[in-house]
Every structure is written in C-alpha cells, then in structure tokens.
XYZ file of C-alpha atoms in Angstrom:
772
model
C 170.344 163.265 133.967
C 169.025 166.599 132.666
C 167.338 167.303 135.992
C 170.620 166.777 137.876
C 172.390 169.223 135.541
C 169.741 171.888 136.186
C 170.148 171.480 139.944
C 173.890 171.870 139.643
C 173.596 175.133 137.697
C 171.016 176.549 140.120
C 173.326 176.035 143.064
C 175.547 179.039 143.682
C 177.987 180.111 146.347
C 179.302 183.391 147.669
C 181.900 184.635 150.131
C 180.937 187.668 152.200
C 183.260 189.754 154.369
C 181.705 190.261 157.831
C 182.951 192.932 160.225
C 182.245 193.304 163.932
C 182.384 189.679 165.109
C 184.219 189.839 168.415
C 184.473 186.141 169.234
C 183.749 182.691 167.766
C 180.425 182.661 169.636
C 179.291 185.645 167.534
C 180.390 183.824 164.386
C 178.430 180.715 165.400
C 175.259 182.746 165.828
C 175.659 184.404 162.406
C 176.189 180.971 160.895
C 173.070 179.574 162.572
C 170.872 182.524 161.544
C 171.952 182.357 157.889
C 171.470 178.576 157.750
C 167.844 179.035 158.837
C 167.085 181.264 155.818
C 164.882 179.634 153.124
C 166.975 178.841 150.062
C 170.277 178.629 151.925
C 171.871 175.215 151.433
C 174.861 175.662 153.725
C 176.637 178.454 155.580
C 180.028 178.510 157.273
C 181.640 181.426 159.074
C 185.434 181.546 159.322
C 185.821 183.750 162.398
C 189.591 184.314 162.071
C 189.223 185.636 158.514
C 185.866 187.353 159.166
C 184.314 185.642 156.154
C 180.939 183.975 155.570
C 180.837 181.257 152.895
C 177.292 180.441 151.798
C 175.745 178.074 149.243
C 172.230 178.955 148.138
C 169.540 178.375 145.533
C 169.373 181.555 143.392
C 165.773 180.767 142.452
C 164.709 181.180 146.086
C 167.164 183.697 147.542
C 169.713 186.266 146.384
C 173.084 186.960 147.926
C 172.016 190.487 148.897
C 169.313 188.872 151.079
C 172.070 187.104 152.997
C 173.968 190.394 153.307
C 170.777 192.014 154.661
C 170.414 189.236 157.247
C 174.008 189.747 158.407
C 173.333 193.474 158.822
C 170.069 192.700 160.639
C 172.091 190.708 163.167
C 174.106 193.842 163.874
C 177.244 193.196 161.839
C 178.734 195.047 158.895
C 178.869 193.140 155.586
C 181.537 194.184 153.103
C 182.375 193.078 149.579
C 181.273 189.665 148.400
C 182.258 187.335 145.583
C 179.732 185.136 143.810
C 180.857 181.829 142.338
C 178.456 180.266 139.844
C 178.636 176.536 139.256
C 178.111 174.991 135.875
C 179.708 177.975 134.115
C 182.983 177.989 132.210
C 185.241 181.010 131.791
C 187.266 181.031 128.582
C 189.965 183.538 127.740
C 191.066 184.539 124.233
C 193.953 186.667 123.034
C 192.714 188.843 120.154
C 194.393 190.986 117.557
C 192.965 193.813 115.446
C 191.161 195.834 118.150
C 192.526 199.312 117.591
C 190.664 201.175 120.316
C 188.374 200.857 123.314
C 185.350 201.469 121.072
C 186.118 198.274 119.136
C 186.293 196.349 122.421
C 182.981 197.837 123.601
C 181.290 196.906 120.308
C 182.469 193.289 120.568
C 181.429 193.119 124.216
C 177.886 194.192 123.322
C 177.574 191.538 120.580
C 178.594 188.461 122.582
C 176.045 188.045 125.434
C 173.059 187.421 123.092
C 174.833 184.245 121.933
C 173.373 181.061 123.414
C 175.084 180.085 126.628
C 177.115 183.305 126.990
C 176.310 185.026 130.281
C 178.951 187.780 130.417
C 181.837 188.763 128.139
C 183.951 191.654 129.357
C 186.529 192.658 126.706
C 189.811 194.386 127.524
C 191.317 196.277 124.601
C 194.716 194.793 123.820
C 194.295 191.637 125.893
C 191.060 189.855 124.987
C 188.070 188.411 126.788
C 188.901 187.686 130.371
C 187.688 187.451 133.920
C 188.569 190.634 135.808
C 189.807 190.544 139.383
C 189.229 193.804 141.231
C 191.554 194.615 144.074
C 189.502 195.308 147.195
C 190.053 198.630 148.940
C 190.324 198.111 152.701
C 187.326 199.433 154.622
C 187.988 202.244 157.081
C 188.047 201.797 160.845
C 184.826 203.825 161.165
C 183.011 201.549 158.708
C 184.056 198.237 160.201
C 183.981 199.004 163.939
C 180.357 199.624 164.822
C 181.048 200.276 168.509
C 183.131 203.429 168.019
C 180.166 205.829 167.834
C 178.257 204.272 170.774
C 181.464 204.523 172.809
C 181.846 208.231 172.043
C 178.159 208.956 172.720
C 178.013 207.026 176.007
C 181.308 208.555 177.152
C 180.043 212.076 176.429
C 176.800 211.522 178.350
C 178.687 209.856 181.207
C 181.038 212.845 181.531
C 178.091 215.248 181.424
C 176.334 213.209 184.139
C 179.402 213.226 186.412
C 179.867 216.953 185.780
C 176.216 217.651 186.605
C 176.384 215.632 189.848
C 179.834 216.378 191.204
C 180.721 219.652 189.491
C 177.494 221.626 189.236
C 175.423 219.929 191.940
C 172.344 219.707 189.733
C 169.209 217.843 190.893
C 169.190 214.030 190.716
C 166.430 214.172 188.100
C 168.750 216.017 185.702
C 171.718 213.797 186.565
C 169.758 210.585 186.107
C 168.302 211.964 182.873
C 171.816 212.430 181.475
C 172.857 208.928 182.560
C 169.660 207.462 181.115
C 170.237 209.334 177.851
C 173.708 207.743 177.692
C 172.186 204.311 178.308
C 169.547 204.737 175.600
C 171.739 206.320 172.915
C 174.891 204.325 173.655
C 173.050 201.078 174.322
C 170.641 201.147 171.380
C 172.981 199.199 169.069
C 173.683 196.651 171.811
C 169.973 196.070 172.463
C 169.053 195.990 168.772
C 171.774 193.441 167.941
C 170.976 191.269 170.950
C 167.251 191.196 170.159
C 167.939 190.337 166.511
C 170.181 187.415 167.470
C 167.580 186.179 169.966
C 164.821 186.271 167.325
C 166.914 184.620 164.589
C 168.767 181.989 166.629
C 166.693 181.708 169.840
C 169.930 182.122 171.792
C 171.253 184.748 174.181
C 174.417 186.514 173.077
C 176.558 188.981 175.014
C 174.561 191.937 173.652
C 171.305 190.510 175.001
C 172.785 189.581 178.378
C 174.256 193.067 178.694
C 170.908 194.634 177.730
C 169.045 192.644 180.403
C 171.614 193.649 183.022
C 171.409 197.341 182.055
C 167.600 197.297 182.100
C 167.657 195.557 185.472
C 170.072 198.130 186.906
C 167.875 200.966 185.618
C 164.759 199.395 187.156
C 166.334 199.432 190.620
C 167.543 203.020 190.116
C 171.252 202.373 189.416
C 171.363 204.749 186.417
C 174.984 205.745 186.967
C 176.169 202.132 186.968
C 174.005 201.340 183.960
C 175.639 204.216 182.049
C 179.128 203.072 183.111
C 178.338 199.515 181.959
C 177.160 200.714 178.520
C 180.318 202.829 178.091
C 182.711 200.108 179.250
C 180.993 197.464 177.104
C 181.112 199.662 173.995
C 184.729 200.642 174.650
C 185.758 197.024 175.217
C 184.088 195.897 171.999
C 185.626 198.759 170.005
C 189.115 197.928 171.274
C 188.591 194.205 170.804
C 187.323 194.732 167.255
C 190.356 196.871 166.473
C 192.854 194.315 167.775
C 191.099 191.444 166.005
C 191.099 193.371 162.723
C 194.840 193.957 163.137
C 195.292 190.214 163.549
C 193.081 189.366 160.558
C 194.774 191.900 158.299
C 198.325 190.854 159.163
C 198.546 188.386 156.285
C 196.423 190.452 153.869
C 199.139 193.118 153.971
C 201.191 190.813 151.779
C 198.737 191.408 148.931
C 199.536 195.120 148.960
C 203.146 194.496 147.938
C 202.199 193.317 144.447
C 202.111 196.172 141.872
C 198.747 196.931 140.274
C 200.275 197.286 136.796
C 203.353 196.332 134.815
C 205.225 197.334 131.660
C 204.452 194.720 128.993
C 206.085 194.176 125.599
C 203.400 193.486 122.980
C 204.970 193.109 119.538
C 207.232 196.114 119.019
C 205.461 198.257 121.622
C 205.831 198.605 125.378
C 202.526 199.312 127.170
C 201.608 199.740 130.834
C 198.766 197.324 131.665
C 196.827 196.365 134.816
C 198.041 192.997 136.090
C 194.545 191.558 135.492
C 195.033 192.075 131.741
C 198.450 190.406 131.543
C 198.361 186.911 130.027
C 200.543 183.855 130.421
C 203.333 184.124 127.846
C 203.500 187.919 127.938
C 206.902 189.489 128.583
C 207.084 192.138 131.303
C 209.979 194.552 131.757
C 211.207 195.226 135.302
C 213.590 198.129 135.888
C 216.140 198.267 138.737
C 214.518 198.806 142.131
C 210.980 197.940 140.961
C 208.741 195.254 142.435
C 208.031 192.325 140.145
C 204.326 192.269 139.262
C 203.880 188.683 138.001
C 205.209 185.177 138.561
C 207.450 184.208 135.677
C 210.793 183.103 134.359
C 213.677 185.405 133.439
C 214.030 185.548 129.653
C 216.732 188.229 129.465
C 218.931 190.178 131.864
C 220.894 189.580 135.063
C 220.102 190.948 138.510
C 219.613 190.138 142.171
C 216.102 189.821 143.621
C 214.971 190.280 147.218
C 212.644 187.295 147.781
C 211.941 187.966 151.486
C 208.138 188.433 151.037
C 207.880 184.879 149.635
C 210.712 182.835 151.122
C 211.795 184.876 154.138
C 215.400 184.957 152.818
C 217.229 188.017 154.078
C 219.828 188.295 151.296
C 218.941 188.967 147.616
C 219.331 186.000 145.258
C 221.062 186.198 141.866
C 218.807 185.717 138.841
C 219.766 184.883 135.265
C 217.835 183.694 132.179
C 215.818 180.579 133.022
C 215.447 181.324 136.743
C 212.000 181.630 138.331
C 210.861 184.905 139.944
C 207.776 185.710 142.030
C 205.285 188.558 142.132
C 205.878 190.969 145.011
C 209.654 190.438 145.150
C 212.013 193.381 144.578
C 214.413 193.645 141.633
C 217.934 194.778 142.445
C 220.558 196.495 140.317
C 219.813 195.053 136.875
C 216.966 195.232 134.367
C 215.013 192.014 133.763
C 212.679 190.752 131.067
C 210.338 188.145 132.486
C 208.054 185.726 130.654
C 204.831 185.416 132.642
C 204.017 181.861 133.770
C 200.933 182.522 135.936
C 198.054 184.960 135.831
C 197.768 187.524 138.631
C 195.054 185.639 140.491
C 197.107 182.419 140.419
C 200.513 183.783 141.421
C 202.501 182.350 144.311
C 201.729 185.111 146.801
C 197.979 184.884 146.077
C 198.072 181.132 146.659
C 200.034 181.640 149.876
C 197.449 184.112 151.167
C 194.592 181.800 150.170
C 196.204 178.817 151.905
C 196.974 180.824 155.035
C 193.394 182.112 155.259
C 192.093 178.551 154.861
C 194.523 177.362 157.533
C 193.473 180.141 159.904
C 189.822 179.142 159.470
C 190.455 175.533 160.547
C 189.812 174.640 164.179
C 192.737 173.429 166.247
C 192.256 170.385 168.531
C 192.359 172.529 171.682
C 189.569 174.704 170.276
C 187.193 171.740 169.961
C 187.476 171.102 173.711
C 186.891 174.784 174.537
C 183.870 174.935 172.215
C 182.295 171.944 173.982
C 182.937 173.566 177.353
C 181.573 176.951 176.233
C 178.393 175.356 174.872
C 177.320 174.466 178.432
C 178.891 177.456 180.183
C 176.344 180.182 179.277
C 173.194 178.212 180.267
C 174.809 177.245 183.590
C 175.729 180.866 184.401
C 172.247 182.131 183.452
C 170.753 179.492 185.760
C 173.185 180.545 188.489
C 172.132 184.189 188.031
C 168.470 183.205 188.398
C 169.268 181.313 191.620
C 171.260 184.274 192.981
C 168.288 186.579 192.341
C 165.716 184.283 193.972
C 167.252 181.965 196.594
C 168.700 184.545 199.074
C 165.501 186.700 199.190
C 163.066 183.763 199.284
C 164.967 181.227 201.347
C 167.178 183.413 203.539
C 165.144 186.607 203.835
C 167.863 188.725 202.224
C 167.107 192.094 200.527
C 165.816 191.479 196.996
C 167.425 194.596 195.471
C 170.926 193.598 196.615
C 170.784 190.056 195.227
C 168.932 191.109 192.093
C 171.840 193.506 191.490
C 174.327 190.658 192.036
C 172.384 188.487 189.571
C 172.521 191.250 186.935
C 176.297 191.512 187.453
C 176.637 187.740 187.126
C 174.813 187.838 183.787
C 177.584 190.057 182.435
C 180.084 187.194 182.682
C 177.738 184.579 181.226
C 179.296 184.841 177.761
C 182.570 182.877 177.509
C 184.188 185.337 175.061
C 187.680 185.272 176.576
C 187.677 181.488 176.746
C 186.603 180.890 173.157
C 189.050 183.580 171.951
C 192.003 181.997 173.778
C 192.848 179.546 170.967
C 191.832 181.081 167.597
C 193.528 184.454 168.066
C 196.792 182.691 168.960
C 196.513 180.282 166.009
C 195.723 183.103 163.552
C 198.626 185.225 164.808
C 201.095 182.330 164.672
C 200.090 181.216 161.161
C 200.278 184.817 159.900
C 203.682 185.351 161.498
C 204.987 182.086 160.050
C 203.813 182.991 156.539
C 205.668 186.307 156.658
C 208.801 184.375 157.604
C 208.548 181.880 154.748
C 206.769 179.029 156.602
C 203.273 177.857 155.669
C 201.241 175.910 158.223
C 198.269 174.224 156.528
C 196.063 174.467 159.646
C 195.925 174.869 163.405
C 196.089 171.104 163.884
C 199.533 170.982 162.219
C 200.676 174.001 164.225
C 199.782 172.259 167.484
C 201.234 168.922 166.350
C 204.549 170.582 165.436
C 204.727 171.923 168.969
C 204.611 168.426 170.472
C 207.055 166.612 168.153
C 209.553 164.186 169.689
C 211.412 163.078 166.536
C 212.325 164.750 163.235
C 213.314 162.465 160.345
C 215.163 163.999 157.388
C 215.577 162.846 153.839
C 219.232 163.387 152.870
C 219.440 164.441 149.244
C 218.261 167.997 148.650
C 217.167 168.411 152.265
C 220.247 168.107 154.468
C 222.487 168.338 151.413
C 222.415 170.681 148.414
C 221.159 167.913 146.155
C 223.889 168.287 143.543
C 227.549 167.118 143.446
C 230.374 169.532 144.188
C 234.131 169.116 143.897
C 235.538 168.490 147.375
C 239.108 167.248 146.770
C 241.755 167.564 144.026
C 244.914 165.487 144.539
C 247.557 166.031 141.802
C 250.178 163.379 141.000
C 253.731 163.873 139.804
C 254.725 167.420 138.835
C 251.174 168.584 138.079
C 249.412 171.251 140.181
C 245.777 171.336 141.329
C 245.107 174.109 138.788
C 246.485 172.014 135.925
C 244.470 168.944 136.943
C 241.288 171.024 137.215
C 241.901 172.776 133.876
C 242.422 169.499 131.994
C 239.390 167.858 133.650
C 237.171 170.854 132.839
C 238.356 170.880 129.204
C 237.373 167.221 128.785
C 234.021 167.638 130.571
C 233.102 170.931 128.889
C 230.578 169.319 126.566
C 229.363 166.743 129.064
C 225.831 166.810 130.420
C 226.586 164.335 133.212
C 226.036 165.899 136.692
C 229.620 165.068 137.731
C 231.033 166.670 134.585
C 228.862 169.757 135.018
C 230.064 170.063 138.637
C 233.744 169.980 137.535
C 233.196 172.656 134.868
C 231.262 174.833 137.326
C 234.020 174.501 139.949
C 236.663 175.492 137.399
C 234.646 178.594 136.522
C 234.289 179.500 140.216
C 238.069 179.126 140.694
C 238.805 181.319 137.677
C 240.791 178.586 135.911
C 241.680 179.062 132.216
C 240.232 176.029 130.465
C 242.130 174.964 127.281
C 240.383 173.991 124.072
C 239.670 170.301 123.474
C 238.567 168.246 120.487
C 237.602 164.717 119.450
C 235.332 164.102 122.444
C 234.365 160.499 123.022
C 232.059 159.403 125.836
C 232.260 155.846 127.139
C 228.853 155.292 128.800
C 229.084 154.474 132.490
C 232.869 154.760 132.538
C 234.279 158.132 131.402
C 235.209 160.575 128.645
C 238.206 160.981 126.295
C 239.347 164.121 124.439
C 242.376 165.586 122.628
C 243.998 168.611 124.272
C 246.868 170.052 122.293
C 248.113 166.970 120.512
C 247.689 164.542 123.366
C 244.751 162.379 124.448
C 243.503 162.637 128.025
C 240.759 160.803 129.810
C 238.683 161.204 132.964
C 236.487 158.558 134.535
C 236.043 155.855 137.127
C 238.913 153.624 138.362
C 237.412 150.765 136.324
C 237.817 152.877 133.162
C 241.619 152.852 133.674
C 241.852 149.263 134.832
C 240.218 148.123 131.578
C 242.879 150.071 129.673
C 245.642 148.362 131.684
C 246.732 151.642 133.303
C 248.347 151.081 136.718
C 246.323 152.811 139.506
C 248.255 151.330 142.451
C 249.808 154.741 143.199
C 246.369 156.241 144.016
C 244.668 153.239 145.672
C 245.262 154.642 149.170
C 243.578 157.936 148.197
C 240.770 156.013 146.494
C 240.046 153.962 149.610
C 240.084 156.985 151.928
C 237.859 159.172 149.731
C 235.373 156.402 148.995
C 235.257 155.626 152.708
C 234.107 159.221 153.218
C 231.176 158.588 150.874
C 232.618 160.519 147.937
C 232.557 159.730 144.234
C 236.117 159.520 142.881
C 237.212 160.275 139.305
C 240.716 159.803 137.907
C 242.386 162.111 135.365
C 245.174 160.651 133.222
C 246.629 159.867 129.839
C 247.374 156.566 128.126
C 250.210 155.768 130.520
C 249.644 157.206 133.965
C 247.333 158.924 136.465
C 247.751 162.708 136.608
C 245.345 163.431 139.456
C 242.408 162.396 141.603
C 239.178 164.417 141.797
C 236.556 163.663 144.473
C 232.963 164.903 144.369
C 230.129 164.674 146.856
C 226.657 165.961 147.541
C 227.792 168.359 150.271
C 225.948 169.360 153.406
C 224.042 172.639 153.322
C 225.828 175.482 155.086
C 223.382 175.629 157.991
C 222.334 171.967 158.300
C 224.432 171.212 161.381
C 223.422 174.456 163.090
C 219.732 173.809 162.319
C 219.883 170.256 163.696
C 221.504 171.600 166.862
C 218.787 174.261 167.126
C 216.075 171.591 166.798
C 217.550 169.647 169.699
C 217.748 172.832 171.788
C 214.070 173.509 171.091
C 213.084 170.166 172.657
C 213.284 167.588 169.838
C 214.459 164.345 171.463
C 215.877 162.576 168.410
C 216.946 163.595 164.892
C 217.244 160.832 162.273
C 218.405 160.780 158.623
C 216.757 158.462 156.081
C 218.447 157.923 152.723
C 218.715 155.574 149.786
C 222.495 156.138 149.624
C 225.088 153.576 150.653
C 226.216 153.062 154.235
C 229.521 154.972 153.937
C 227.963 158.085 152.385
C 225.099 158.053 154.878
C 227.440 157.700 157.853
C 229.597 160.602 156.674
C 226.687 162.997 156.101
C 224.942 161.961 159.336
C 228.140 162.619 161.304
C 228.686 165.999 159.657
C 225.067 167.056 160.323
C 225.077 165.948 163.968
C 222.375 163.287 163.565
C 221.471 160.936 166.423
C 220.884 158.055 164.007
C 220.696 157.234 160.295
C 219.221 154.537 158.074
C 220.831 153.848 154.677
C 219.950 152.076 151.413
C 216.210 152.685 151.906
C 213.549 152.423 149.216
C 210.398 154.633 149.591
C 208.531 151.736 151.235
C 211.459 151.222 153.633
C 211.192 154.874 154.728
C 207.522 154.283 155.494
C 208.453 151.304 157.665
C 211.044 153.360 159.552
C 208.512 156.157 160.184
C 206.044 153.551 161.534
C 208.746 152.269 163.862
C 209.555 155.784 165.119
C 205.862 156.564 165.641
C 205.434 153.436 167.716
C 208.437 154.297 169.898
C 208.172 158.101 170.237
C 204.568 159.009 169.362
C 205.038 162.259 167.392
C 207.289 162.214 164.309
C 207.875 164.769 161.540
C 209.197 163.774 158.114
C 211.141 166.446 156.205
C 211.580 165.942 152.456
C 210.867 167.391 149.043
C 207.108 166.753 149.165
C 207.175 164.472 146.109
C 209.583 161.511 146.383
C 209.050 161.305 150.138
C 205.257 161.666 149.926
C 204.402 158.201 151.400
C 206.579 158.709 154.488
C 205.389 162.307 154.884
C 201.742 161.215 154.669
C 202.234 158.638 157.433
C 204.144 160.961 159.764
C 202.470 163.196 162.352
C 203.538 166.237 160.340
C 204.883 166.206 156.774
C 207.287 169.083 156.046
C 208.427 170.040 152.525
C 211.405 172.305 151.757
C 211.957 174.813 148.972
C 208.304 174.872 147.901
C 208.041 178.430 146.505
C 206.484 178.040 143.077
C 206.108 174.250 143.476
C 202.408 173.389 143.289
C 202.703 169.725 144.269
C 204.756 170.315 147.393
C 202.537 173.214 148.471
C 199.464 170.980 148.230
C 200.850 167.787 149.791
C 202.820 169.092 152.771
C 201.328 169.863 156.189
C 204.039 172.495 156.665
C 205.842 174.081 153.708
C 209.213 175.850 153.984
C 209.255 178.267 151.066
C 213.060 178.497 150.857
C 215.807 175.865 150.940
C 216.658 177.006 154.452
C 216.627 174.504 157.308
C 216.750 177.285 159.916
C 213.068 177.866 159.070
C 212.312 174.400 160.455
C 213.656 175.162 163.913
C 211.767 178.491 163.768
C 208.546 176.590 162.972
C 209.035 174.224 165.918
C 209.864 177.091 168.308
C 206.835 179.070 167.102
C 204.569 176.041 167.539
C 205.782 175.414 171.091
C 205.372 179.088 171.986
C 201.847 179.083 170.501
C 200.829 176.106 172.658
C 202.273 177.896 175.682
C 200.305 181.087 174.969
C 197.082 179.128 174.396
C 197.512 177.498 177.804
C 198.209 180.907 179.380
C 195.048 182.310 177.795
C 192.858 179.446 178.991
C 194.184 179.701 182.561
C 193.805 183.505 182.517
C 190.213 183.368 181.223
C 189.144 180.706 183.745
C 190.960 182.423 186.628
C 189.227 185.767 186.028
C 185.816 184.090 185.680
C 186.474 182.131 188.884
C 187.359 185.280 190.840
C 184.167 186.964 189.579
C 182.036 184.026 190.733
C 183.688 184.037 194.164
C 182.906 187.749 194.570
C 179.184 186.984 194.326
C 179.199 185.006 197.608
C 179.944 187.976 199.912
C 177.992 190.322 197.601
C 181.052 192.292 196.424
C 180.404 192.050 192.666
C 179.410 195.261 190.883
C 178.136 195.790 187.358
C 181.110 197.856 186.215
C 183.567 195.373 187.739
C 181.848 192.493 185.913
C 182.068 194.371 182.588
C 185.731 195.196 183.127
C 186.429 191.560 184.005
C 184.601 190.236 180.932
C 185.826 192.675 178.267
C 189.200 193.034 179.958
C 189.872 189.302 179.929
C 188.889 189.154 176.247
C 191.306 191.988 175.471
C 194.073 190.370 177.512
C 193.879 187.002 175.734
C 193.689 188.783 172.370
C 196.740 190.939 173.073
C 198.611 187.948 174.506
C 197.916 185.947 171.354
C 198.938 188.878 169.157
C 202.447 188.708 170.620
C 203.018 185.855 168.169
C 202.749 188.330 165.278
C 206.139 189.726 166.298
C 207.940 186.367 166.092
C 210.774 186.328 163.553
C 213.044 183.579 162.325
C 216.773 183.856 162.830
C 218.154 185.288 159.623
C 221.224 183.896 157.893
C 222.964 184.776 154.647
C 220.960 183.263 151.816
C 222.713 180.975 149.405
C 223.465 182.720 146.141
C 221.955 180.657 143.407
C 222.143 180.906 139.713
C-alpha cells in the first residue's frame, strides 16, 4: 500500500507549448521521440493547440529535459505547466497582515513544516496558488523559418543579379547559390537529421535535404537554392496561418481584466484577479469589463454578454442575477459577489473545453491518417524506381531521371492531406465558440453535419419554461384592467408560479394594484383575500363549483382556452364570476423561425417530445411548425422514442436542458443542451452546448457543421488532385524541383486557408430577450 502511494507521488505531468509544427505528421514525430525518452511514461501532442502533454518519473527525468528534446527536434518550446500528483493545494483567508513584509515572513516559515512543499503568501488575500497570465510569444520567436527565408532569398537575389545582371563567372554565381543553400537550408537539414535519429523516420525536412543535396551533386545549384527558398517561405507562411488558427480562441482570454476593485471591510482595493477569493465583492463601474464570475449583490445595469453567449443585445441585470467574467457592464454601477475563482470562471472553462475539443480527432481524420501512414514509404519507393529503372532497363540518361526522382521525393510527405481535416475542425470549433456554441469534439461537429432528425424537449427549450398571461376575458361591466388589478392584489403574496406570473404581468402593464388583506390559500384550488370591504377569490373552476358559484356563463370560454392547452383561472366574488384569466408556457420568440431554418439547412424531420397533455402539446407543436409531436412522455418514454427515430432515420439530435433529458440526450447521435452558460452539469454532459437560450444558435451549429464537412471534402480532393498531377508529370519527365516544392507547400497553404474560412462564420443575430 505504501509502495503504491510512493509511485503515485513520483509520477508527474506537464504541458508544454510547442511552436513550429506545420502538420499532424510533425506532431506525431515529436510524440514518438519524446515517448522513447527514458523516464517518460506517456506523451501526447495536440497538434491543433500546439501542446505536448507528458507524464514522467521525476526521479529519472526532468521536464526541462523534455523541452530540450523538443528543441533538438527543431521546434520551439514555450512556457510549460507542471502538475504534481499526490499534492493538495489549500487556500486560507488571513487577517492581521499589515504589509508585504509580514507576508514574506510567514512565507519563509511555512515550507520547513512537514509535508509543505511551497506556500506563496499574498498580502491581503492569504495563501494561494498563483496563476500567471502567459504573454504571447512574438512571431520571430515562434516561426523558425522566417530567418532562413530571408537569408535564402537574399542569396538567391544576389545569385540572379550576378548571373543575369553583372555577368559574373559561373563559379561566383554557383558560390552564391550554394551559400544560400547552406545558410538557408541548415535548419532544414539539422531538423530532418534529428527526427531521423530520434524516430528512425523520414520527415519533410529530411526528404527536402536529400533532394537539395542530390540537385547540388548534379550541378543544379540554382534550382537547389530556389527549392530552399520556396520551402522556407512555404513553412513560414504555413506556420503563420496555423498560429492564427490556434490563437483564434485564445483571444477570448485577453478580454478578462487582470485586476478588479474589491471591497475588503471598509476599504476598496485594486487586486490582481488571482488574489480575489470566492465571496469577495467586486465593484464594476459603468463601461468596465467584469473581471470575475459572480452574482449581482447591489445595483442595476445592462450587460453585454456576447463574448460568452453570443447574444447581440445587452441583458438587464438586477440583484440575484448571474454575471460572467469578460462581459461588459453598461450604464449602471454593479456590486458583484464572486462565485468562482479566476482560473475556474466560465470563459476559462470554455477555452479549456474548446482546446480539448480541437485536440480530438474527427472520424474523417482517422481514415486520412491510415492512408498517410502508407503514402510516404510508397512515394519513396517510387522515387527509387524512377531513379534506377529508366537508366538501367531502358538506357535513359541517369542525370535526367535522378533529377526526376529528387523532385518526386519533395511530394513524399502528405502534409496537405493530413492538414485537410484538423485545420477545418479547429477553425469551425473556434468560430462556434465565439458565437456562443460549444462543440465538445470533432466527432460531434461531423455528426451534427449529417443529422436527419432533431427532437426537442418542450418546456424551457421551445417554450420559455415559465407561465405567462395570454388571455383576460372580463365579465359584466368590468374591464380587463380591473380584472387584472384584482387578480394581482390577491396573488401579491403568492409564491405559486401562476400567481407570480399574474403579478409580473400586472407590473408590465403598469396596472395600479390595490391593497389586500386577510389572505387565505386553499391548497390546490385557489386564494381568497379582502379588497376594500369585499372578499374576492381566484382559482380553478373546481374552486367555484365547490362553493356553489354558477360558472355556466364562462364554460364556453373555459372549453376553448383549455382546448388550446392553456391553464384557466377564474376571478370572482361569493356570487358571480368577474373574469377569466388564461396562462400558458408560451413559445420562445424565435422558435418557429429556428425550426424553419433547421428544415432549410437540410434537417428532414423536426419532432417535439413532452410530458404535457395532448392538447397543450398539439398547440405548441403547431405554433412551432413541428412535423410531429409525442405527448405525456416520461423520461424512459423519451428514450424509447429516440430509439425509434434512430432506427428509422439513422442520425438524431436531442435538444434539452442537459439534466432532465440526459438519458435521451445520451442515446441520441448528438445531445444538445441550451442555456448552459454558468451551468456546470449541462456543460459537462452535452455533446454540443448552446450558451444562451437562443434556438437560432442551433441552426447556426448545423449550418456550420455541414459547411465544415464540405470544406474537408474540398481539401481532400484538392490535396489528392495536386499530388496526382505531380505524379503524372514524372512520366514525360516534366517535373522540376521548384515545381514540386510549389505544389507541396502550395497545396498545404491552400487547404489551410480554405479551412480558415470557417473562422469568419457568424450566427444570424436577433434581439436578445431582456431578462431580469
């Protein structure tokens, strides 16, 4: 038992940022080389995020050894985070530290205690783990091919100038070209040799080096110099575009302020967000960004939540409402009680989930990876045959076919093909996140693009999830205003959802509500109260029938309203009915439009599943434009319906709240949860999470998924077509070294840029619902 505990503590992990990986093949070679290191337990490279995750035994190897290996392979290694297992971080709030010197003194005293490894102390906040915001590395630091490109270009220009401008001897001209090859190609050769030694595999750098050496041997110095320049330029441009793709989601982190104004006792102090604790109260002035997740404790304002939910219109906030870090305060001042630490806030969790999703392989990528695994050896074999068969078997000139073989080597790395899927997936997931939609992986992105059926839960998904007054029918000489005023007076102290809805509607209509006294609630039936000197009551029809009050005069209205799926309440006194009030869980403003948009995007059938009665379900389904509905369903019945739809249509999405509909969502092809901002459970359980209560985001997600699949197919066809043309050019001997380089790096750039088009995708905006 003790031995197992020691092993657990000695096992550590780290995440290392790696720059310069141009394609998944590069990432695979880094992964393989690190795994072979003594002391490394496991290593995984997430190419889309440019991150190496490694588990290692600290008694045999240190994390800086892994960083050194990455650099040896020719890549830049940035900041890394170590995660030690078997350690517990505890945080204390402390009082009585008057200055930084007190904090430093305490910090020095704690580590000698048994079991305490580190104890950083922040004056005014306590002992805590500090998160340091990473500064983005510069383009010059991360893109290692920029300098070789400039050097090779300079020497190439000088060579052309010497030959065609000054007419210098060939020895001088070739010397300039050779200097460009050596200085511009040194990094390429060094990286290729390192990968070959560490993985026993040829990468693009090594193949390019062999081709350049071969061209130089047969005296083609000019072409060798052109190849080195074009290869370096292509890699520099490709690295730049890939970094733009990788950083698209990280830009969200920059919107969160680094510090906030905090009220501690009777003082207001500006503190770094890392020092702010749960329970602290931060003060946000008009126009400022909110620094922490929390709940409004004082003040009224509107908040622009677009960075989190994608909503285009600011949302009203009052005491008790949740707010998120990175959102923008409007016209009012707010005091916010912090509910999450900086490292755990909603936007940090979104970024973490998106980066994890981007690192997952989509189904189409698995096929491409299998194809690419055999592609390079086959092309290298083909190059060897091109160099030997024509001269030996057909008596052709060796130099010509050796040149063709060197050119063929330049297309032996399937970079464009293996890039065709991940760059599109990364761009689409990043674009979706900025529009308030979280895909939990490439597999769900692809599945959403092939859906045939979308099944909706009713309550809180298609509808607002709370009752609203829909009809007021006065009787006798009473007006709608009078009926509403009396009903609101009786229900003013009620906590029943129907009563709350009546009071809220009266407030919205600006109705003067009279005072009432002697409230009496009759459970399950209604409420009585005295207004003026007269008793009034509001409740169900049964409430009046039991009191022998004649309701025949309103039976026609009752039947019609109940047939529409509405809940009907009667207002009256001891003798007669004064009015009829109908309430219903009303359809969201954009539900019908969103359902129509889903059908236009290619969804064959849209179905509503609900536990409500048949009449209510039929009414809502008709209003929303559903193709079908199923009513009076228990959770297990919804599962059965989803099974039935899967059997008939193949691909089915279930849209719900992520909690009550969890069984049906788990069974469906894709489970989609709505309104998940700040909701941990829904964020974790759903395959796709819509951060706002906005169904238009669902049709955006489906359209984006279908477009992503289309672009992936375009990329695959483009990559294979260019490779095919290159191979065909070998037969008549038309292939040149520079043309092969342009074809290889150019196709990689084309598929990257084509995939990056998805970054510009935006959802159709609509006015956001103003919530309290």
